[in-house]
Coordinates of C-alpha atoms (C1' of nucleotides) in Angstrom, one line a residue:
Chain A
X1 CA -31.2 31.1 82.2
X2 CA -30.2 31.4 85.8
X3 CA -29.3 35.0 85.1
X4 CA -32.9 35.6 84.3
X5 CA -33.9 35.0 87.8
X6 CA -31.6 37.6 89.2
X7 CA -34.2 40.2 89.0
X8 CA -32.5 43.0 90.7
X9 CA -29.0 42.0 90.6
X10 CA -27.6 44.6 88.4
X11 CA -28.3 47.1 91.1
X12 CA -24.7 46.4 91.8
X13 CA -23.4 48.8 89.2
X14 CA -21.2 49.8 92.0
X15 CA -18.1 51.5 91.2
X16 CA -16.8 55.0 91.2
X17 CA -19.0 56.1 88.4
X18 CA -22.2 55.4 90.3
X19 CA -21.2 57.7 93.1
X20 CA -23.8 60.3 93.6
X21 CA -24.3 63.0 92.7
X22 CA -23.7 62.0 89.1
X23 CA -21.6 64.5 87.3
X24 CA -22.8 65.6 84.0
X25 CA -20.7 64.0 81.3
X26 CA -18.2 66.1 79.5
X27 CA -19.6 67.9 76.5
X28 CA -17.1 69.0 73.9
X29 CA -17.2 72.7 73.2
X30 CA -18.5 72.4 69.7
X31 CA -21.6 70.6 71.0
X32 CA -22.4 72.9 73.8
X33 CA -25.6 75.0 73.7
X34 CA -26.5 73.2 70.5
X35 CA -30.2 73.3 69.8
X36 CA -31.8 70.0 69.9
X37 CA -31.7 68.2 66.7
X38 CA -34.9 66.4 65.6
X39 CA -33.3 63.1 66.1
X40 CA -32.7 63.7 69.7
X41 CA -35.1 62.3 72.2
X42 CA -37.5 65.2 72.6
X43 CA -38.1 66.0 76.2
X44 CA -41.7 65.9 75.9
X45 CA -41.9 65.5 79.6
X46 CA -39.4 68.1 80.4
X47 CA -39.9 70.5 83.1
X48 CA -41.6 73.8 82.5
X49 CA -38.4 75.7 83.2
X50 CA -36.7 74.0 80.4
X51 CA -39.6 74.1 78.1
X52 CA -39.3 77.8 78.5
X53 CA -36.4 77.8 76.2
X54 CA -38.1 75.3 74.1
X55 CA -40.4 77.6 72.2
X56 CA -38.0 76.9 69.3
X57 CA -38.9 73.3 69.0
X58 CA -39.2 74.2 65.4
X59 CA -40.3 71.1 63.8
X60 CA -40.8 69.9 67.3
X61 CA -44.5 69.2 66.9
X62 CA -43.4 66.8 64.2
X63 CA -40.6 65.3 66.2
X64 CA -42.8 64.9 69.2
X65 CA -45.4 63.4 67.1
X66 CA -42.9 61.0 65.7
X67 CA -41.8 60.1 69.0
X68 CA -45.2 59.6 70.2
X69 CA -45.8 57.1 67.5
X70 CA -42.5 55.5 68.0
X71 CA -43.0 55.2 71.6
X72 CA -46.3 53.6 71.0
X73 CA -45.4 51.2 68.3
X74 CA -44.7 48.6 70.8
X75 CA -47.9 49.0 72.6
X76 CA -50.0 47.6 69.9
X77 CA -47.7 44.9 69.0
X78 CA -47.6 43.4 72.4
X79 CA -48.7 40.0 71.5
X80 CA -45.6 39.0 69.6
X81 CA -42.8 39.3 71.9
X82 CA -42.0 42.8 72.6
X83 CA -38.4 41.9 73.0
X84 CA -37.9 41.5 69.3
X85 CA -39.1 44.9 68.4
X86 CA -36.3 47.0 67.3
X87 CA -36.1 50.6 66.8
X88 CA -39.2 51.7 68.3
X89 CA -37.3 53.7 70.8
X90 CA -35.4 55.0 67.9
X91 CA -34.1 57.9 69.6
X92 CA -31.3 55.8 70.8
X93 CA -28.7 58.3 70.3
X94 CA -27.8 58.2 73.9
X95 CA -28.3 61.8 74.5
X96 CA -30.5 63.9 76.6
X97 CA -31.8 67.2 75.5
X98 CA -29.2 69.9 75.0
X99 CA -26.7 67.4 73.8
X100 CA -25.9 66.2 77.2
X101 CA -25.0 62.6 76.9
X102 CA -27.2 60.2 78.8
X103 CA -24.8 58.0 80.6
X104 CA -25.3 54.3 79.8
X105 CA -26.6 53.0 83.1
X106 CA -25.7 49.5 82.1
X107 CA -22.1 49.9 81.4
X108 CA -21.0 49.2 84.9
X109 CA -23.0 46.0 85.2
X110 CA -20.8 43.3 86.5
X111 CA -20.4 40.4 84.3
X112 CA -22.3 37.7 86.1
X113 CA -21.4 34.9 83.9
X114 CA -19.3 33.2 86.5
X115 CA -22.4 32.9 88.7
X116 CA -24.1 30.7 86.2
X117 CA -22.3 27.8 87.6
X118 CA -23.0 28.7 91.1
X119 CA -26.6 28.7 90.3
X120 CA -26.9 25.3 88.8
X121 CA -29.1 23.0 90.9
X122 CA -31.2 25.8 92.3
X123 CA -34.8 25.3 91.9
X124 CA -35.9 28.2 90.0
X125 CA -39.4 26.9 90.0
X126 CA -39.4 28.2 93.5
X127 CA -40.8 31.3 91.9
X128 CA -43.8 29.5 90.8
X129 CA -44.6 28.1 94.3
X130 CA -44.7 31.5 95.9
X131 CA -48.1 32.1 97.4
X132 CA -49.8 35.1 96.1
X133 CA -53.0 36.6 97.2
X134 CA -55.1 39.4 95.8
X135 CA -58.3 41.0 96.8
X136 CA -60.3 44.0 95.9
X137 CA -62.8 44.7 93.1
X138 CA -62.1 43.7 89.5
X139 CA -58.6 42.6 90.0
X140 CA -56.8 42.6 86.7
X141 CA -55.4 39.2 85.7
X142 CA -51.7 38.5 86.2
X143 CA -49.4 38.0 83.3
X144 CA -46.9 35.3 82.7
X145 CA -44.5 37.1 80.4
X146 CA -43.3 40.7 79.8
X147 CA -44.3 40.3 76.2
X148 CA -48.0 40.2 77.0
X149 CA -47.8 43.5 78.9
X150 CA -48.1 46.7 77.0
X151 CA -45.0 48.4 78.2
X152 CA -43.8 49.8 74.9
X153 CA -40.6 49.2 72.9
X154 CA -38.3 51.5 74.7
X155 CA -39.1 49.9 78.0
X156 CA -39.0 46.4 76.5
X157 CA -35.5 47.1 75.3
X158 CA -34.4 48.1 78.7
X159 CA -35.9 45.0 80.2
X160 CA -33.9 43.1 77.7
X161 CA -30.8 45.0 78.7
X162 CA -31.5 44.1 82.3
X163 CA -31.6 40.5 81.2
X164 CA -35.0 40.0 82.6
X165 CA -36.8 37.3 80.8
X166 CA -39.6 36.4 83.1
X167 CA -41.6 38.6 85.5
X168 CA -41.3 37.7 89.1
X169 CA -44.5 37.1 91.0
X170 CA -44.9 40.6 92.3
X171 CA -44.3 41.9 88.8
X172 CA -46.8 39.4 87.3
X173 CA -49.5 40.8 89.5
X174 CA -48.5 44.4 90.3
X175 CA -47.8 45.5 86.7
X176 CA -51.2 44.7 85.2
X177 CA -52.8 46.2 88.3
X178 CA -50.9 49.4 88.0
X179 CA -51.3 49.6 84.2
X180 CA -55.0 49.4 84.7
X181 CA -54.7 52.5 86.7
X182 CA -55.6 51.0 90.0
X183 CA -54.2 51.8 93.4
X184 CA -52.2 49.1 95.0
X185 CA -51.3 48.0 98.5
X186 CA -48.6 45.4 98.2
X187 CA -46.8 43.2 100.5
X188 CA -43.4 42.3 98.9
X189 CA -39.8 42.8 99.6
X190 CA -36.9 44.1 97.6
X191 CA -35.3 41.1 95.9
X192 CA -38.7 40.1 94.7
X193 CA -38.4 42.5 91.8
X194 CA -40.5 45.1 93.6
X195 CA -38.7 48.1 92.2
X196 CA -39.4 47.1 88.6
X197 CA -42.9 46.3 89.6
X198 CA -43.6 49.9 90.4
X199 CA -41.2 51.5 88.0
X200 CA -42.4 49.8 84.8
X201 CA -46.0 51.1 85.1
X202 CA -44.9 54.5 86.1
X203 CA -42.4 54.9 83.2
X204 CA -44.9 53.4 80.8
X205 CA -47.6 55.7 82.0
X206 CA -45.5 58.7 81.6
X207 CA -44.6 57.6 78.1
X208 CA -48.2 57.1 77.2
X209 CA -49.2 60.6 78.2
X210 CA -46.3 62.6 77.1
X211 CA -48.1 65.9 76.9
X212 CA -48.4 66.8 80.5
X213 CA -48.4 70.6 80.6
X214 CA -46.4 71.7 83.5
X215 CA -46.6 75.1 85.0
X216 CA -43.8 77.5 84.5
X217 CA -42.6 78.7 87.8
X218 CA -39.0 79.7 88.0
X219 CA -36.8 77.1 89.6
X220 CA -39.7 74.9 90.7
X221 CA -39.6 71.3 89.5
X222 CA -42.9 69.5 88.8
X223 CA -42.3 65.8 88.8
X224 CA -45.0 63.5 87.5
X225 CA -44.1 60.6 89.8
X226 CA -42.7 60.5 93.4
X227 CA -41.1 57.5 95.0
X228 CA -40.4 57.7 98.7
X229 CA -38.1 55.3 100.5
X230 CA -36.8 55.2 104.1
X231 CA -33.0 55.3 103.7
X232 CA -30.6 57.2 101.5
X233 CA -29.0 54.2 100.1
X234 CA -32.3 52.6 99.2
X235 CA -33.3 55.8 97.4
X236 CA -30.0 55.7 95.5
X237 CA -30.6 52.1 94.6
X238 CA -34.1 52.8 93.3
X239 CA -32.8 55.7 91.3
X240 CA -30.1 53.5 89.7
X241 CA -32.7 50.9 88.8
X242 CA -35.1 53.5 87.5
X243 CA -32.4 55.0 85.3
X244 CA -31.9 51.7 83.7
X245 CA -35.6 51.2 83.0
X246 CA -35.9 54.7 81.6
X247 CA -32.7 54.7 79.5
X248 CA -33.3 56.4 76.2
X249 CA -37.0 57.0 76.9
X250 CA -36.6 60.6 77.6
X251 CA -38.0 60.1 81.1
X252 CA -35.9 61.8 83.6
X253 CA -35.2 60.4 87.0
X254 CA -33.7 62.4 89.8
X255 CA -32.8 61.4 93.4
X256 CA -32.9 63.7 96.4
X257 CA -31.7 62.7 99.9
X258 CA -30.0 64.2 102.9
X259 CA -26.4 64.0 103.9
X260 CA -25.3 65.1 100.4
X261 CA -24.9 68.7 99.3
X262 CA -28.3 70.0 98.1
X263 CA -26.9 72.1 95.4
X264 CA -26.2 69.3 92.9
X265 CA -29.7 67.9 93.6
X266 CA -31.2 71.3 92.9
X267 CA -29.3 71.5 89.7
X268 CA -30.5 68.1 88.6
X269 CA -34.1 69.2 89.5
X270 CA -33.7 72.3 87.4
X271 CA -32.7 70.3 84.4
X272 CA -36.2 68.7 84.6
X273 CA -37.6 65.7 86.5
X274 CA -40.3 63.3 85.7
X275 CA -39.7 60.7 88.4
X276 CA -38.4 62.0 91.7
X277 CA -36.9 59.4 94.1
X278 CA -36.5 60.8 97.6
X279 CA -36.1 60.3 101.3
X280 CA -38.8 62.2 103.2
X281 CA -36.7 64.7 105.1
X282 CA -34.9 66.1 102.1
X283 CA -38.1 66.2 100.1
X284 CA -39.8 68.3 102.8
X285 CA -36.9 70.6 102.7
X286 CA -37.2 70.9 98.9
X287 CA -41.0 71.5 99.2
X288 CA -40.6 74.2 101.8
X289 CA -38.1 75.9 99.5
X290 CA -40.6 75.6 96.8
X291 CA -38.0 74.0 94.6
X292 CA -40.3 71.1 94.1
X293 CA -44.1 71.1 93.6
X294 CA -46.2 68.0 93.8
X295 CA -49.2 69.4 92.0
X296 CA -48.4 67.5 88.8
X297 CA -47.9 64.1 90.6
X298 CA -49.7 61.4 88.8
X299 CA -47.9 58.5 90.5
X300 CA -47.0 58.1 94.1
X301 CA -45.0 55.1 95.3
X302 CA -44.1 54.5 98.9
X303 CA -41.5 51.8 99.4
X304 CA -40.9 50.0 102.6
X305 CA -43.7 51.9 104.2
X306 CA -43.6 50.1 107.5
X307 CA -40.0 50.9 107.8
X308 CA -40.7 54.6 107.2
X309 CA -43.3 54.6 109.9
X310 CA -40.9 52.7 112.3
X311 CA -38.4 55.5 111.6
X312 CA -40.9 58.1 112.6
X313 CA -41.5 59.4 109.2
X314 CA -45.3 59.4 109.4
X315 CA -45.5 63.2 110.0
X316 CA -43.3 64.0 107.1
X317 CA -45.0 61.5 104.9
X318 CA -48.4 62.9 105.8
X319 CA -47.2 66.4 105.2
X320 CA -45.9 65.4 101.8
X321 CA -48.9 63.5 100.7
X322 CA -51.7 65.4 102.4
X323 CA -50.6 68.8 103.3
X324 CA -48.7 70.1 100.3
X325 CA -50.1 70.4 96.8
X326 CA -50.3 66.8 95.8
X327 CA -53.5 65.7 94.0
X328 CA -55.8 63.7 96.3
X329 CA -56.3 59.9 96.1
X330 CA -58.2 59.1 92.9
X331 CA -56.6 62.0 91.1
X332 CA -53.3 60.2 91.3
X333 CA -52.3 56.6 91.3
X334 CA -50.8 55.4 94.5
X335 CA -48.7 52.3 95.1
X336 CA -48.0 51.4 98.7
X337 CA -45.4 48.7 99.5
X338 CA -44.8 47.3 102.9
X339 CA -43.4 44.2 104.4
X340 CA -45.9 44.1 107.2
X341 CA -49.3 45.5 107.7
X342 CA -49.7 46.8 111.2
X343 CA -52.6 49.1 112.0
X344 CA -50.6 52.2 111.2
X345 CA -50.0 51.0 107.7
X346 CA -53.6 50.1 107.2
X347 CA -54.6 53.6 108.3
X348 CA -52.1 55.0 105.8
X349 CA -53.6 52.8 103.1
X350 CA -57.1 53.9 103.8
X351 CA -56.0 57.6 103.8
X352 CA -53.8 57.5 100.7
X353 CA -55.4 54.9 98.5
X354 CA -58.6 54.9 96.5
X355 CA -60.4 51.7 95.8
X356 CA -57.2 49.8 96.0
X357 CA -56.2 46.3 95.2
X358 CA -54.5 44.3 98.0
X359 CA -51.7 42.1 96.9
X360 CA -49.5 39.9 99.1
X361 CA -46.6 37.9 97.6
X362 CA -44.6 35.4 99.5
X363 CA -40.9 36.1 99.7
X364 CA -38.5 34.2 97.6
X365 CA -36.4 32.1 99.8
X366 CA -37.9 32.8 103.2
X367 CA -39.6 29.5 103.8
X368 CA -37.7 27.7 101.1
X369 CA -34.3 26.4 101.7
X370 CA -32.5 29.1 99.8
X371 CA -31.2 30.5 103.1
X372 CA -29.5 28.1 105.4
X373 CA -30.0 29.4 108.9
X374 CA -27.7 28.6 111.8
X375 CA -27.7 29.7 115.4
X376 CA -24.7 29.3 117.6
X377 CA -24.4 30.0 121.3
X378 CA -21.6 32.5 121.7
X379 CA -20.8 34.4 124.8
X380 CA -20.4 38.1 124.3
X381 CA -16.7 37.9 125.1
X382 CA -16.2 35.2 122.5
X383 CA -18.0 36.8 119.6
X384 CA -15.1 38.4 117.9
X385 CA -12.8 35.4 117.9
X386 CA -15.7 33.3 116.8
X387 CA -16.5 35.6 114.0
X388 CA -12.9 35.5 112.8
X389 CA -13.0 31.7 112.9
X390 CA -16.0 31.8 110.6
X391 CA -14.5 34.2 108.3
X392 CA -11.3 32.3 108.2
X393 CA -13.1 29.0 107.4
X394 CA -15.0 30.8 104.7
X395 CA -11.9 32.1 103.1
X396 CA -10.7 28.5 102.7
X397 CA -13.8 27.7 100.8
X398 CA -13.5 30.4 98.3
X399 CA -13.1 29.3 94.8
X400 CA -11.3 31.2 92.0
X401 CA -10.2 33.7 94.5
X402 CA -13.7 35.0 94.4
X403 CA -14.4 36.0 97.9
X404 CA -18.0 35.6 98.9
X405 CA -19.4 38.7 100.5
X406 CA -20.1 38.6 104.2
X407 CA -22.5 41.1 105.9
X408 CA -22.1 41.3 109.6
X409 CA -24.9 43.0 111.6
X410 CA -24.3 44.6 115.0
X411 CA -26.6 46.5 117.3
X412 CA -24.8 49.8 117.7
X413 CA -22.9 52.3 115.6
X414 CA -20.0 52.2 118.1
X415 CA -20.0 48.4 118.0
X416 CA -19.8 48.6 114.2
X417 CA -16.7 50.8 114.3
X418 CA -15.1 48.7 117.0
X419 CA -15.7 45.5 115.1
X420 CA -14.5 46.8 111.8
X421 CA -11.3 48.0 113.5
X422 CA -10.8 44.7 115.1
X423 CA -11.2 42.8 111.9
X424 CA -8.9 45.1 110.0
X425 CA -6.3 44.8 112.6
X426 CA -6.5 41.1 112.3
X427 CA -6.1 41.1 108.6
X428 CA -9.7 40.8 107.5
X429 CA -10.6 43.3 104.7
X430 CA -13.6 44.9 106.3
X431 CA -15.4 48.2 106.2
X432 CA -18.5 49.4 107.9
X433 CA -21.7 51.4 107.4
X434 CA -23.9 53.2 110.0
X435 CA -25.7 56.4 110.6
X436 CA -22.8 58.2 112.2
X437 CA -20.6 58.0 109.1
X438 CA -20.9 60.7 106.5
X439 CA -23.0 59.9 103.5
X440 CA -19.8 59.9 101.4
X441 CA -18.3 57.3 103.7
X442 CA -21.5 55.2 103.6
X443 CA -21.6 55.1 99.9
X444 CA -17.9 54.4 99.7
X445 CA -18.3 51.5 102.1
X446 CA -21.1 50.1 100.1
X447 CA -19.3 50.4 96.9
X448 CA -16.2 48.8 98.3
X449 CA -18.2 46.0 99.6
X450 CA -20.2 45.4 96.4
X451 CA -17.1 45.3 94.3
X452 CA -15.4 42.9 96.6
X453 CA -12.7 45.3 97.5
X454 CA -13.6 44.8 101.2
X455 CA -15.7 41.7 101.1
X456 CA -16.7 42.1 104.8
X457 CA -19.2 44.8 105.7
X458 CA -20.1 45.5 109.3
X459 CA -23.4 47.2 109.5
X460 CA -26.2 48.5 111.7
X461 CA -29.8 48.2 110.7
X462 CA -29.3 50.9 108.2
X463 CA -28.4 48.1 105.8
X464 CA -31.0 45.7 107.1
X465 CA -33.8 46.4 104.6
X466 CA -34.2 46.9 101.0
X467 CA -30.6 47.0 100.0
X468 CA -29.9 44.7 97.2
X469 CA -26.4 43.6 97.3
X470 CA -25.8 40.7 95.0
X471 CA -23.4 37.9 95.9
X472 CA -23.8 38.3 99.7
X473 CA -22.9 34.7 100.6
X474 CA -23.2 35.0 104.3
X475 CA -25.1 37.2 106.8
X476 CA -23.8 37.1 110.3
X477 CA -26.1 38.3 113.1
X478 CA -23.2 39.2 115.4
X479 CA -25.7 40.9 117.6
X480 CA -29.2 39.5 117.2
X481 CA -31.9 42.2 116.8
X482 CA -34.8 42.3 119.3
X483 CA -37.4 41.9 116.7
X484 CA -37.9 38.8 114.6
X485 CA -39.0 41.0 111.7
X486 CA -35.6 42.7 111.7
X487 CA -34.0 39.3 111.8
X488 CA -35.9 38.2 108.7
X489 CA -35.0 41.4 106.9
X490 CA -31.3 41.0 107.8
X491 CA -31.0 37.4 106.6
X492 CA -32.9 38.5 103.5
X493 CA -29.8 40.3 102.3
X494 CA -28.5 36.8 101.3
X495 CA -30.2 34.1 99.3
X496 CA -31.4 36.6 96.9
X497 CA -33.0 36.0 93.5
X498 CA -32.7 32.3 93.5
X499 CA -29.2 32.0 95.0
X500 CA -28.3 30.0 98.1
X501 CA -27.3 32.0 101.1
X502 CA -26.1 31.3 104.6
X503 CA -27.2 33.1 107.8
X504 CA -25.4 32.6 111.1
X505 CA -26.7 34.1 114.3
X506 CA -24.8 34.5 117.6
X507 CA -27.1 33.8 120.5
X508 CA -26.5 34.2 124.2
X509 CA -28.4 35.1 127.3
X510 CA -29.0 38.6 126.2
X511 CA -31.2 37.4 123.4
X512 CA -33.6 35.4 125.5
X513 CA -36.6 37.2 124.1
X514 CA -35.7 36.0 120.6
X515 CA -35.4 32.3 121.5
X516 CA -39.0 31.4 120.8
X517 CA -39.6 33.5 117.7
X518 CA -36.3 32.4 116.3
X519 CA -36.9 28.8 116.9
X520 CA -40.3 29.0 115.4
X521 CA -39.1 30.8 112.4
X522 CA -36.3 28.3 111.8
X523 CA -38.6 25.4 112.2
X524 CA -41.1 26.7 109.7
X525 CA -38.3 27.3 107.3
X526 CA -37.3 23.6 107.7
X527 CA -34.1 24.5 109.4
X528 CA -32.4 22.4 112.0
X529 CA -33.2 24.0 115.4
X530 CA -30.5 23.3 118.0
X531 CA -31.8 21.5 121.0
X532 CA -30.5 24.1 123.4
X533 CA -32.4 26.8 121.5
X534 CA -35.6 24.7 121.8
X535 CA -35.1 24.5 125.5
X536 CA -34.6 28.3 125.7
X537 CA -37.7 28.8 123.6
X538 CA -39.8 26.6 125.9
X539 CA -38.6 28.5 128.9
X540 CA -39.1 31.9 127.6
X541 CA -42.6 33.4 127.7
X542 CA -43.9 33.8 124.3
X543 CA -43.9 37.2 122.6
X544 CA -41.2 38.9 124.6
X545 CA -40.6 42.3 123.1
X546 CA -41.9 41.4 119.9
X547 CA -43.8 43.7 117.8
X548 CA -45.2 46.3 120.1
X549 CA -45.7 48.5 117.2
X550 CA -47.8 46.0 115.4
X551 CA -49.8 45.0 118.4
X552 CA -48.5 41.5 118.1
X553 CA -49.1 41.3 114.4
X554 CA -47.0 38.9 112.5
X555 CA -47.0 39.3 108.8
X556 CA -50.5 40.7 108.4
X557 CA -51.1 39.7 104.9
X558 CA -54.7 40.4 105.1
X559 CA -56.9 42.8 103.5
X560 CA -58.4 44.6 106.4
X561 CA -61.4 45.7 104.4
X562 CA -62.6 42.2 104.7
X563 CA -62.3 42.3 108.4
X564 CA -66.0 42.3 109.2
X565 CA -66.8 39.4 107.1
X566 CA -63.8 37.6 108.1
X567 CA -63.2 37.8 111.7
X568 CA -63.3 34.4 113.4
X569 CA -60.7 32.2 114.6
X570 CA -57.7 33.7 112.8
X571 CA -55.8 35.7 115.2
X572 CA -53.1 37.1 113.0
X573 CA -53.1 39.9 115.3
X574 CA -53.6 38.0 118.5
X575 CA -50.3 36.5 118.8
X576 CA -51.4 33.3 120.4
X577 CA -51.1 31.4 117.2
X578 CA -48.5 29.8 115.3
X579 CA -45.7 32.3 115.3
X580 CA -44.1 33.3 112.1
X581 CA -44.5 30.8 109.4
X582 CA -47.2 30.1 107.1
X583 CA -50.3 30.5 109.0
X584 CA -51.7 27.1 109.9
X585 CA -54.6 27.8 107.7
X586 CA -52.5 28.4 104.7
X587 CA -52.8 25.5 102.3
X588 CA -55.3 24.1 104.5
X589 CA -58.0 25.1 102.1
X590 CA -58.3 28.4 103.7
X591 CA -58.9 31.1 101.3
X592 CA -59.0 34.8 101.5
X593 CA -56.8 36.9 103.5
X594 CA -54.2 34.3 104.1
X595 CA -51.0 35.1 102.4
X596 CA -47.4 34.3 102.5
X597 CA -45.1 33.4 105.3
X598 CA -42.5 35.9 105.5
X599 CA -42.2 38.8 107.8
Chain B
dA1 C1' -32.2 50.6 123.7
dA2 C1' -30.6 51.7 119.1
dA3 C1' -31.2 52.8 114.6
dA4 C1' -32.6 56.0 110.8
dA5 C1' -33.6 60.9 108.8
dA6 C1' -33.1 67.9 106.8
dC7 C1' -30.4 71.9 107.7

DNA sequence: AAAAAAC
């Protein structure tokens, strides 16, 4: 049962075959150019380009109809455990149109059985204690099981293949909201099951309305859903997950991001795309080349929106959403995910969303004891040897030769290279990831880390957010970030999905501005705060460099639309208050607007 | 100040 909590863990399908771009599987000559047999999954959602050659669907109206029914069988039968429904997605021949085999996205899933033992003793009910807050008009009720959601057989089977048994909090709320067609502004983090929370309704929605007529414009792809994310690796990860959710549904997922040759991505797009996952820069490029049109978009999801704004993507995002051919709010469904809610994000929400529901979900493990946080005073010159001591001690602790993964964060790209080199020279199997490495190197490094080939990964903040790497046992903040939000994101790479994690930070006099926020955060997470850190914290003026961009906002889990009626005494944005934990008012009988404690 | 992201 522990496995059930590992909501996003299979994202680790990390070995050679998950390298992007995915090569089409080999098709034997006698099967090439074969017309689509009725038993094949009809590409009812296929791109216009391809449909062009599809006039010969022959009995296609039949087969589509059949599929439509098949696809819907599960919808009506929701009450009785959708998991048991067999066959509904009966096109399980594992092929895409044209006889191209649909790669089994599950085949590389790591056998996690050995982790069962590690997990014993963890309080999985932690999931039930996570604070959740919703506001808005007519908020649909949350669900407690997948079975009570009308997702359809095909999707239910994939949920089963993913070994999900119970929806996570963000899924319990976000899925019914999205299925009801509502716009959503959600505060939740990867690792909370967020990706599934927006993918399930999108896939389900596409399956329910299979007859979208898309224009025929040569070489232009018309996706029905667009998912934007800040980093290339995150886009890849979302793509991998979405592939699993949409396996054998006929829904096509394509990923587009920079740093990789565009030609393969163009080819994938020409084969048809329903869900496009992209980083903003590459998408703008594709739009300007008119290789993608957004005019058929029915679903728009923005992941890690605050991160995208931090990275200066606002102009691109606004261009994509407001200045191209995307349908306006109300004509599409928009899901906005962000860890924090500074004013910029709130503006984005009011511009992109229509009559939205606000959802804030506490993070698994942030204020629980899933992540043990330690701070050590380490002089700059001692950091390397100290790190190697830690790694050495850790190696002693490893059981079954299973090396726990260690993620080491540094401040600069140069520093990452240097530290990686130093570790390797000293016999520690390390690799590194940062923005000066080629995309190929980045993906290779990530793979090698995930598979345990090099169980030490030195990283800049490119890896700080969103990446879901299972089995990260230890996060080391070799260089502390200057922003407590970044710290929270970094340590969030461990202690994921109900597992214990360890986070160690090296602190010295160059981190003075972090003393207070760090001490506060640790205290609120019931961590032991070293006396010396408390002294530093007392000495350092509060705030420091914190959160210029947010105007001093800590996690602003507040629906700003309520601002006028709700404005007294709670300075989530004032910064004089209680720092980073659960707002003092939380649990104190205080109701609306108060949400969870993380970020 | 550094990091990320299109060519």
